Each structure stands twice: as structure tokens, then as C-alpha cells.
Amino acid sequence: MKRLLLFISISLGLFCLTGCRPGISPVPTTDDDRLQIYPDYTFCRLPRNIAPCNFRILTPHTRYRLEIRQDDAILYTCRGREAVQLPLRRWQKWLESAQGDTLWLALSLKQDGQWQEMPPFALYIDSSEIAPYLTYRFIEPSYQLCNFLTIEERCLENFNTRNLYDNVMNNYNCVNCHTAAWGDPDYSVYHTRFERPGTFIAVDGQLRRVDLKSNRFPQGGVYPAWHPDKRYIAFGTASAFPFVHSKDIVRRTEVFDSLGDLIVYDLYRNRILSDARICTEEKEETFPCFAPDGRRLYFCQSLTPPKDSAEEDPVDYSKKIKYSLVSIEFDAATGTFGRMDTLVDAAESGGTVSFPRVSPDGRFLVFCLSDHGTFPIRHPESDLYILDLTAPGEGIYRRAAPEDTGRLATVRVYRPLTPANSDKTESYHEFSPSGGRWLMFSSKRDDGMYSRPYFCLIDDYGRASKPFMLPQKHPDFYLACLQSFNVPVFSNGPAPYDAFETAEACEAEIIYPEAMEIAGE
């Protein structure tokens, strides 16, 4: 069966190279002389520890010559036909010497028997590093099934990958939401469902299996967020409601949450904490995120829309769901909650907020904004927005507009994160826990179907550099890959376990919380 799947993948990959895959053209789409490569790394800013940015030349040609230059020195020359694959060790030395500087890549192409020199393009090498590991759920974009599902770990400094969880070894369980605690691989969490379910929490590298379900919170912990002191994990807990669209062929499927609440699990005392204001029947809460200083918990909150009738179409119902961006104070010493504030009101934005994430320095908050619903992954209109948490102003943040420029002293604004956004879906994102303000986000800009990891740098003005796709050893990787990179998260080191150890952990004794404390009830 696996050989058949491999044959199908390779066949489809070769078919894609003929130019039939949407969104990727093997020839230039314009008549000018611009050099076109895939993936597009031209004039991108790179961290000084990223893997080689290998690429395929799309501009028509029969052979190429490549020179890599720094200032007036030629560092490297090579020849080939289509794929440019750069040597790893030399690349690492070039980035080390060029940090804070520029590398120039000059290509000459043989066209109609004549060599033509193309305008060189620059790679700007930043002096900061990015967290060296990325962990993601590798999944086929299906509607119901999870036949072949893994959690993969990829080293961003080279092309090494490692399997942390394989559901073939676990009776085809569903696994999701692998999250390291602020980049610390010794503290992480993931969930499994169906057979041998549980929330698996690594503490000092040792896995423990916890059941957070109760009569009050029947779904247990779902969307995790670690507190910076690693004592607490906040969870959004909800019942997900997926359905296939009957009215919107673009989105295909939709998922929205119901019975959404927030809980905080205290690892030290083995207790569940919450507050009556963030676990109510009248409102839905989801997607928690602690501030870097641990004093505030950001999350998304929506009124629970009433149904017009018991037979109301789920498409129509989902369009009523619109989340605001909210925060609540949190005291780690006592495990209690304080004042709540609304930062972005759904009534003002006209859309729904998801996935708030704060930069490690506490300066910027980035979130997704889409038309409606809980998950933006199927929404092509979903874009990334940014707000400055230190900006002066009053009241909630309001969408930036040209007329706001003269009122910045009194009006706080949030802006689209241009040029990170595209006309396709931008969704799950996360800041690198170390090395400046590198932001990773998922995007379907490549072909509109599969989510791929992209990276950009956020400057002091909240502007994004041109994003670049996760480099692969062979540039044709994405053309033949029929799986999505789902919920990618950073890590500062390799996980202390692998697929065999996570399979053994499924047999571990279940730990149940000793008590539940909900303030205000």
C-alpha cells in the first residue's frame, strides 16, 4: 500500500512539473526579463542560521551558470540545468561571514544557444538567529479521516527531520497541537483522540498522560498555551463542529466551536483553574496565549449566536460567529484572574479574530482576521494583522485607515501585516522564542490547497520583510508533497522523545486532576 502511495505521489509530482498544478507556472507569466525561481527567495531577508535556500529556475533556459558574491569577492560558482542545490557547510560559512550584510546571486542562462546574464538578486542576511527547530503535524487535507498522520520535527539549520509521533503505530489515533513551552523542548504538550486518548505533557523531558475531561468541561484541554514559568498551561476547551459546505465551493469545509471555555491547568498542584467570566454559556472562548511576562492571558471571545431554528443550515449559522480579541490579568503566584479588557471588538472589525500571538519582547501582537467562524484555515480572505501593545491611545484598537495618521496619539490602531499577506489563506503563526522578531506563519499562497510554512522579520515599526518558504533539500519537494504543514511551532532544541517513546506513553497510567477551582461561581 505504501509503495502504491509513493508511486502516486511521484507520478503527481512529475505531472505538476509540466505546469498543470495551479499557482505554479514553469514559464514566466509576463514578457519581461525578470528572473523567476521557485520557491521565490529573491530579495528576502534571512536569519543567519537558516538552511540553504535551494530553488528551481522557471525562466526558460537549457543550462545555467551561478555566481554567489559578497562585495567584490566571488564565493562560489556552479553550473547545472534547472535545480540549484547549494552545499550546506559552505552555505553556513557564507551566512556567518555575511550576517548584517548581503549576498548576491548572479545567474546566466543559456537561451537559444546564447548565454544571457540575468539581473542579480540579493539575499539580506540578518545578524539574528531563528529558533533552530520547527515541529508540525504532517497531514493530508481530508474532511473526516486521519489515516496517515505524523508529528514531524525539522531542523531549520539543515534538512534533518525526525518522526515524533506516528499514528500508524497507535491504531490510527488522531494527534494534534504539539506545543513546546516558549521553545523549551523538555516542556511540551500534545493530544491524542479515539483509542488511548489523553493530553500528554512532557515535564523535564518525561511524558505524563493526563485526562482533563470532566462533567463541567467534557472536551478536556484542546488548544494549549504555556505560561512562561512552565507551571501553568492554559487550554481552550470546546466541541468542534465540522461540516462540508453546501453553499461555498471555495471554502469546501468549515469548522466552528461550541461550548467554548478557557481553563488553566496547574502542573504543580494538579488542579484546574478558571474564572466565571471566561467559561460562560452566553459566550465562546478559545485560542489562549500568555504574555511573555505571564501577567496577562490573551484569547478570543464571541457571543454564542442563537439559532433561528433547529434546522438552520450550519453555513448560515457559522456566519454569525465573530470573535473579539480580549485579555485578562493573571497572577501566577495565586493562580487568580484580574481585570478583563477588549482590544479588538468584533463589532468594530466586522470579522473574527483567531490565534493571537505576542512577540518575545512583548511589543507586538499578531492575529488572524477573517470573515466569520472559528478556524481561518479554509478562509482565503484570512490575513495577518498586527497591533503595537505599547502604542499610545485610548479605548479599543481600531482598523488603521489613511485618516487615522493624524490621530495616532489618541487612537490605537491595528494594521494588515503587509507584505506577509496574499490573496490566499494566511493562518496559524508564531514568533520565534529566541533571536529577535522572526515570525513563522502558514500560507496557502503557493497553490491555494496546501499550507506551507513561511518566515519573515518584524521590524521596530511593525513592518514585515518579504516572506520566504521553508527551504527544502530539493526545490521540487513542494511540487510532489501532498500533505500540509499543520500547526507548526518553534522549538529551541530537539524533543527528548521520538515516535517509539510516544507510542509507549499511550500505555501510561492516566493522571486525573485532583480539584477544580472556578472563581466567581
XYZ file of C-alpha atoms in Angstrom:
521
model
C 0.000 0.000 0.000
C 2.806 2.422 0.918
C 4.584 1.658 -2.364
C 1.381 2.465 -4.233
C 1.033 5.765 -2.405
C 4.679 6.584 -3.119
C 4.174 5.825 -6.815
C 1.078 8.041 -6.930
C 2.926 10.884 -5.152
C 5.882 10.716 -7.543
C 3.617 10.494 -10.576
C 1.602 13.503 -9.456
C 4.807 15.399 -8.684
C 6.129 14.785 -12.199
C 2.749 15.783 -13.583
C 2.934 19.014 -11.613
C 6.327 19.831 -13.134
C 4.657 20.021 -16.539
C 2.894 23.142 -15.332
C -0.579 21.783 -14.587
C -0.545 22.437 -10.850
C -2.463 25.652 -10.081
C -0.466 28.581 -8.777
C 2.957 27.435 -10.055
C 3.890 28.111 -13.644
C 7.015 26.613 -15.234
C 7.359 29.655 -17.509
C 7.256 33.378 -16.758
C 3.782 34.863 -16.685
C 4.986 38.147 -18.167
C 7.065 39.092 -21.190
C 9.768 40.991 -19.324
C 13.251 39.731 -18.490
C 12.698 39.118 -14.778
C 14.326 36.023 -13.363
C 11.694 33.672 -11.984
C 12.615 30.962 -9.486
C 10.674 28.590 -7.251
C 10.471 28.962 -4.340
C 10.903 32.724 -4.638
C 13.839 33.757 -2.444
C 14.725 36.896 -4.401
C 15.467 39.901 -2.184
C 14.431 38.113 1.017
C 15.849 38.743 4.474
C 17.189 35.557 6.069
C 18.236 34.604 9.601
C 21.900 33.727 9.821
C 21.221 30.097 10.718
C 18.709 29.029 8.051
C 19.255 26.042 5.745
C 20.321 26.618 2.111
C 17.635 28.268 0.003
C 17.661 25.839 -2.909
C 15.488 26.711 -5.881
C 14.403 25.761 -9.392
C 14.791 28.209 -12.292
C 11.460 28.768 -14.049
C 12.686 31.208 -16.693
C 13.051 29.237 -19.989
C 16.638 28.034 -20.489
C 18.714 24.928 -21.201
C 21.616 25.480 -18.780
C 22.652 27.925 -16.081
C 25.783 29.382 -14.507
C 25.606 30.712 -10.956
C 27.941 33.013 -9.046
C 27.485 33.884 -5.376
C 29.176 37.155 -4.456
C 29.809 39.215 -1.360
C 31.053 42.718 -2.056
C 33.604 42.206 -4.875
C 34.507 38.633 -3.932
C 33.158 35.577 -5.734
C 32.400 32.966 -3.055
C 31.063 30.164 -5.226
C 30.374 29.168 -8.818
C 28.407 26.249 -10.234
C 26.614 25.073 -13.376
C 23.513 22.986 -13.981
C 20.252 22.637 -15.831
C 17.300 23.533 -13.576
C 17.670 22.868 -9.839
C 20.136 24.911 -7.775
C 21.231 22.964 -4.683
C 23.840 24.738 -2.562
C 26.404 22.948 -0.351
C 25.341 23.027 3.307
C 28.691 23.641 5.018
C 29.736 26.355 2.604
C 26.317 27.993 2.911
C 26.638 28.077 6.690
C 30.045 29.765 6.378
C 28.674 32.319 3.906
C 25.831 33.257 6.244
C 28.182 33.521 9.206
C 30.512 35.891 7.357
C 27.704 37.863 5.686
C 25.491 38.490 8.744
C 24.376 42.103 8.656
C 25.445 42.190 5.011
C 24.246 40.998 1.597
C 24.885 38.010 -0.628
C 24.330 38.489 -4.366
C 23.309 35.612 -6.634
C 24.111 36.192 -10.304
C 22.673 33.773 -12.862
C 23.477 33.449 -16.530
C 21.043 31.387 -18.622
C 21.636 29.679 -21.933
C 18.678 30.509 -24.178
C 18.503 29.592 -27.889
C 22.180 28.674 -27.837
C 23.245 32.047 -26.356
C 24.231 32.938 -22.806
C 22.252 35.761 -21.237
C 23.224 37.345 -17.926
C 20.190 37.932 -15.715
C 19.958 40.797 -13.210
C 21.430 39.501 -9.921
C 19.253 39.293 -6.827
C 20.160 39.874 -3.194
C 19.782 37.824 -0.034
C 19.913 40.069 3.038
C 21.498 38.149 5.918
C 20.233 39.329 9.264
C 22.511 39.220 12.302
C 19.819 37.498 14.394
C 19.069 33.783 14.559
C 15.788 31.935 14.338
C 14.816 29.113 16.715
C 16.531 26.073 15.162
C 13.635 23.590 15.167
C 10.117 23.501 13.794
C 7.527 20.898 14.804
C 4.329 20.391 12.835
C 1.516 17.952 12.176
C 2.061 16.429 8.717
C -1.409 15.677 7.413
C -3.338 15.077 4.226
C -6.058 17.749 3.898
C -9.075 15.475 4.265
C -12.553 16.100 5.592
C -13.062 13.296 8.089
C -10.222 10.769 8.181
C -6.729 10.750 9.680
C -5.337 7.596 8.070
C -1.698 8.683 7.876
C -0.832 11.336 10.416
C 2.509 12.190 11.984
C 4.172 14.854 14.086
C 7.435 15.765 12.391
C 10.410 17.672 13.752
C 12.526 19.617 11.265
C 15.877 21.256 11.957
C 15.818 24.673 10.281
C 19.614 24.833 10.124
C 19.778 21.820 7.815
C 17.305 19.384 6.267
C 17.154 16.759 9.013
C 13.680 15.563 10.008
C 12.537 13.225 12.761
C 9.250 11.498 13.499
C 7.909 12.312 16.973
C 4.537 10.602 16.617
C 3.156 8.197 14.026
C -0.496 7.262 14.250
C 0.156 4.030 12.299
C 1.937 2.894 15.476
C -1.041 3.997 17.590
C -4.105 2.389 15.989
C -4.560 5.385 13.672
C -5.289 7.778 16.503
C -5.726 11.470 15.774
C -2.955 13.636 17.252
C -2.765 17.417 17.305
C -1.474 20.602 18.891
C 2.143 19.752 19.735
C 3.393 22.837 21.580
C 6.732 23.486 23.301
C 6.853 25.808 26.310
C 8.355 29.021 24.948
C 10.733 26.968 22.832
C 11.876 24.616 25.612
C 11.670 21.069 24.138
C 11.750 19.479 27.622
C 8.333 21.009 28.313
C 5.719 20.269 25.675
C 2.151 19.075 25.232
C 0.098 17.247 22.610
C -3.278 15.486 22.467
C -4.488 12.130 21.134
C -8.067 11.125 20.435
C -10.082 7.960 19.751
C -8.256 4.924 21.194
C -5.984 5.514 24.199
C -6.792 9.236 24.312
C -5.230 11.792 26.584
C -3.288 15.013 26.984
C 0.414 14.140 27.035
C 2.596 16.622 28.881
C 6.397 16.480 28.918
C 7.901 17.830 32.145
C 11.698 17.785 32.288
C 11.568 15.535 29.231
C 9.365 12.912 30.901
C 5.933 12.260 29.372
C 2.862 12.061 31.587
C -0.665 11.217 30.438
C -3.389 13.469 31.858
C -7.169 13.356 31.443
C -8.569 16.894 31.723
C -12.148 15.913 30.892
C -14.906 16.466 33.433
C -18.650 16.976 33.580
C -18.012 20.720 33.579
C -15.551 20.556 30.662
C -16.407 17.367 28.736
C -13.892 18.033 25.935
C -10.930 18.500 28.273
C -7.992 20.621 27.208
C -7.798 21.407 23.480
C -5.780 24.468 22.369
C -2.724 24.834 24.664
C -0.636 27.828 25.698
C 2.235 27.578 28.186
C 2.826 30.128 30.916
C 6.437 31.405 30.807
C 7.262 29.896 34.229
C 6.106 26.455 32.880
C 3.909 25.847 35.889
C 0.638 26.543 34.067
C -0.873 25.570 30.722
C -3.938 27.450 29.504
C -6.334 25.461 27.328
C -9.256 26.394 25.187
C -11.823 23.640 25.632
C -14.626 23.245 23.111
C -16.580 20.859 20.936
C -15.559 21.263 17.290
C -18.339 21.070 14.716
C -17.056 20.257 11.193
C -19.226 20.165 8.071
C -18.891 20.177 4.288
C -20.088 23.371 2.629
C -23.322 23.163 0.701
C -23.146 26.784 -0.463
C -19.484 27.751 -0.757
C -17.260 25.685 -3.043
C -14.251 27.943 -2.323
C -14.122 27.110 1.392
C -15.151 23.452 0.854
C -15.373 22.725 4.574
C -15.969 24.712 7.723
C -15.310 24.065 11.386
C -16.622 26.099 14.281
C -16.533 25.578 18.036
C -19.343 25.340 20.508
C -19.263 25.150 24.325
C -16.001 27.079 24.218
C -14.368 27.906 27.573
C -10.904 28.597 28.990
C -9.181 26.591 31.714
C -5.697 26.740 33.230
C -4.015 23.536 34.392
C -1.675 23.884 37.376
C 1.030 21.232 36.929
C 2.386 21.736 40.460
C -0.923 21.220 42.276
C -2.620 19.038 39.645
C -5.650 21.335 39.623
C -7.833 23.040 37.013
C -8.322 26.798 37.410
C -10.747 29.126 35.680
C -12.958 32.154 36.139
C -16.704 32.530 35.649
C -16.072 35.334 33.149
C -14.169 33.047 30.746
C -16.348 29.933 30.975
C -19.923 31.055 30.417
C -22.838 29.651 28.427
C -23.520 33.038 26.823
C -20.066 33.361 25.247
C -17.469 31.238 23.465
C -13.777 31.488 24.398
C -10.842 29.974 22.520
C -7.171 30.264 21.428
C -5.421 31.404 24.651
C -1.956 32.982 24.644
C 0.065 34.182 27.648
C 2.043 37.400 27.538
C 5.844 36.942 27.772
C 5.829 38.291 31.352
C 2.996 35.904 32.287
C 0.797 38.654 33.720
C -1.879 38.621 31.060
C -3.753 35.961 29.100
C -4.934 36.892 25.605
C -7.761 34.964 23.959
C -10.690 35.183 21.539
C -14.274 35.629 22.733
C -17.603 35.597 20.887
C -21.231 35.792 21.861
C -22.919 32.415 21.387
C -25.246 33.142 18.462
C -28.826 31.888 18.801
C -30.113 29.511 16.142
C -33.020 30.720 14.012
C -34.396 27.188 14.049
C -33.362 23.642 14.844
C -32.932 23.019 11.099
C -30.824 26.127 10.443
C -28.140 25.481 7.832
C -24.699 25.276 9.517
C -23.256 27.571 6.821
C -25.690 30.318 7.779
C -25.084 29.715 11.478
C -21.289 29.854 11.135
C -21.544 33.307 9.564
C -22.925 34.639 12.857
C -19.799 33.624 14.786
C -17.356 36.505 15.164
C -14.671 36.635 17.857
C -13.205 39.686 19.557
C -9.642 39.887 20.890
C -9.761 40.024 24.700
C -7.253 39.863 27.561
C -7.494 39.090 31.258
C -4.932 39.675 34.006
C -3.378 36.577 35.597
C -1.489 36.295 38.892
C 0.856 33.300 38.685
C 1.606 33.380 42.423
C -2.030 32.834 43.401
C -3.464 31.368 40.165
C -6.184 34.044 40.097
C -7.589 36.301 37.396
C -7.995 40.071 37.334
C -9.385 42.766 35.050
C -10.623 41.955 31.536
C -10.145 44.233 28.528
C -11.306 44.120 24.912
C -8.552 45.021 22.460
C -10.248 44.410 19.095
C -14.048 44.364 19.102
C -15.761 42.165 16.507
C -18.396 44.864 16.059
C -15.635 47.283 15.006
C -13.580 44.867 12.913
C -16.571 43.319 11.159
C -14.751 39.971 11.193
C -13.488 37.296 13.544
C -10.130 37.177 15.360
C -8.120 33.985 15.835
C -4.648 32.878 17.009
C -3.333 35.897 18.983
C 0.460 35.644 19.422
C 2.790 38.103 21.193
C 6.408 38.812 20.256
C 9.012 37.696 22.857
C 9.760 41.314 23.787
C 6.053 41.946 24.470
C 5.886 44.739 21.888
C 3.663 43.375 19.096
C 0.630 41.126 18.911
C -0.218 39.394 15.620
C -3.597 37.789 14.928
C -5.643 36.403 12.039
C -8.698 38.271 10.828
C -11.261 36.536 8.613
C -14.929 36.970 7.784
C -16.507 34.619 10.323
C -16.225 31.319 12.171
C -13.565 29.863 14.451
C -10.874 28.481 12.130
C -9.386 30.573 9.307
C -7.644 27.640 7.593
C -10.415 27.317 4.965
C -10.910 31.067 4.527
C -8.971 32.567 1.588
C -9.717 36.067 2.910
C -7.869 35.341 6.187
C -4.976 37.774 6.682
C -2.457 38.561 9.413
C -2.860 41.807 11.364
C -0.527 43.443 13.861
C -1.012 45.827 16.768
C 1.536 47.592 18.946
C 0.841 46.822 22.612
C 2.962 49.819 23.684
C 1.362 52.375 21.342
C -0.272 55.386 23.000
C -4.003 55.764 22.628
C -7.361 55.236 24.218
C -10.068 52.597 24.016
C -10.001 49.534 21.818
C -7.734 49.160 18.820
C -9.370 50.221 15.549
C -8.551 49.196 11.996
C -5.952 51.541 10.511
C -7.123 53.843 7.740
C -5.444 56.785 5.928
C -7.386 59.286 8.014
C -6.016 57.726 11.219
C -2.493 59.020 10.607
C -3.191 62.340 12.282
C -4.867 60.755 15.308
C -2.313 58.150 16.351
C -1.790 59.905 19.673
C -5.392 59.264 20.711
C -6.486 56.261 18.622
C -4.843 52.842 18.879
C -4.837 51.002 15.564
C -4.166 47.555 14.119
C -2.867 47.132 10.589
C -2.585 44.381 7.973
C 0.857 42.746 8.079
C 1.908 43.642 4.563
C 3.670 42.026 2.622
C 3.168 38.819 4.614
C -0.423 38.614 3.360
C -1.518 37.254 -0.015
C -4.785 36.577 -1.842
C -4.802 33.078 -0.337
C -5.182 31.868 3.255
C -2.762 33.050 5.942
C -3.448 31.220 9.186
C -1.520 29.714 12.094
C 1.520 31.769 13.140
C 4.065 32.002 15.940
C 7.025 34.159 16.926
C 10.426 32.547 17.279
C 11.064 32.316 21.050
C 14.640 33.479 20.528
C 16.592 35.601 18.086
C 14.638 38.797 17.512
C 11.198 39.066 15.947
C 11.154 36.252 13.404
C 7.573 35.273 12.639
C 6.512 31.947 11.132
C 3.079 31.622 9.569
C 1.116 29.134 7.475
C 0.094 30.190 3.989
C -1.678 28.633 1.020
C -0.293 31.226 -1.412
C 1.669 28.521 -3.208
C -1.294 26.669 -4.729
C -4.389 27.528 -2.685
C -4.668 23.984 -1.316
C -1.735 23.086 0.960
C -0.463 25.033 3.982
C 3.291 25.721 3.880
C 5.498 27.442 6.499
C 6.742 30.938 5.653
C 9.046 33.216 7.628
C 9.500 36.982 7.869
C 11.123 39.504 10.204
C 9.101 42.179 12.021
C 10.963 45.494 12.407
C 10.551 48.177 15.076
C 7.720 49.788 13.107
C 5.695 46.583 12.875
C 6.545 46.036 9.219
C 7.224 42.581 7.775
C 10.076 41.679 5.457
C 9.332 39.754 2.274
C 8.373 36.230 3.472
C 10.231 33.135 2.312
C 9.135 29.499 2.261
C 10.762 26.842 4.438
C 13.809 25.686 2.409
C 13.983 22.062 1.340
C 16.924 19.949 0.186
C 15.410 19.624 -3.294
C 13.394 22.578 -4.611
C 10.810 20.228 -6.163
C 9.802 18.966 -2.715
C 6.619 21.032 -2.550
C 5.594 20.098 -6.081
C 5.303 16.430 -5.105
C 4.269 16.867 -1.463
C 0.576 16.085 -0.930
C 0.498 16.908 2.781
C 0.026 20.121 4.733
C 2.243 21.539 7.474
C -0.411 21.908 10.164
C 0.051 23.971 13.364
C 3.828 24.494 13.005
C 5.552 25.655 16.212
C 9.119 26.604 17.124
C 11.499 24.814 19.461
C 14.979 25.733 20.678
C 16.160 22.113 20.540
C 15.158 18.584 19.588
C 12.372 16.904 21.531
C 13.609 14.392 24.159
C 11.386 11.641 22.716
C 10.602 10.010 19.384
C 7.752 8.044 17.788
C 8.592 4.869 19.721
C 8.506 6.642 23.075
C 5.230 8.435 22.307
C 3.735 5.071 21.340
C 4.820 3.646 24.712
C 3.417 6.701 26.509
C -0.068 5.798 25.268
C 0.058 2.853 27.682
C 0.955 5.014 30.679
C -1.327 5.336 33.676
C -3.757 8.242 33.406
C -3.438 11.149 35.857
C -6.683 12.889 36.859
C -6.772 16.445 38.273
C -7.388 16.480 41.989
C -9.668 19.522 42.084
C -11.294 22.307 40.077
C -11.341 25.958 41.148
C -13.570 28.377 39.205
C -13.548 31.893 40.645
C -16.889 33.657 40.755
C -19.077 30.535 40.742
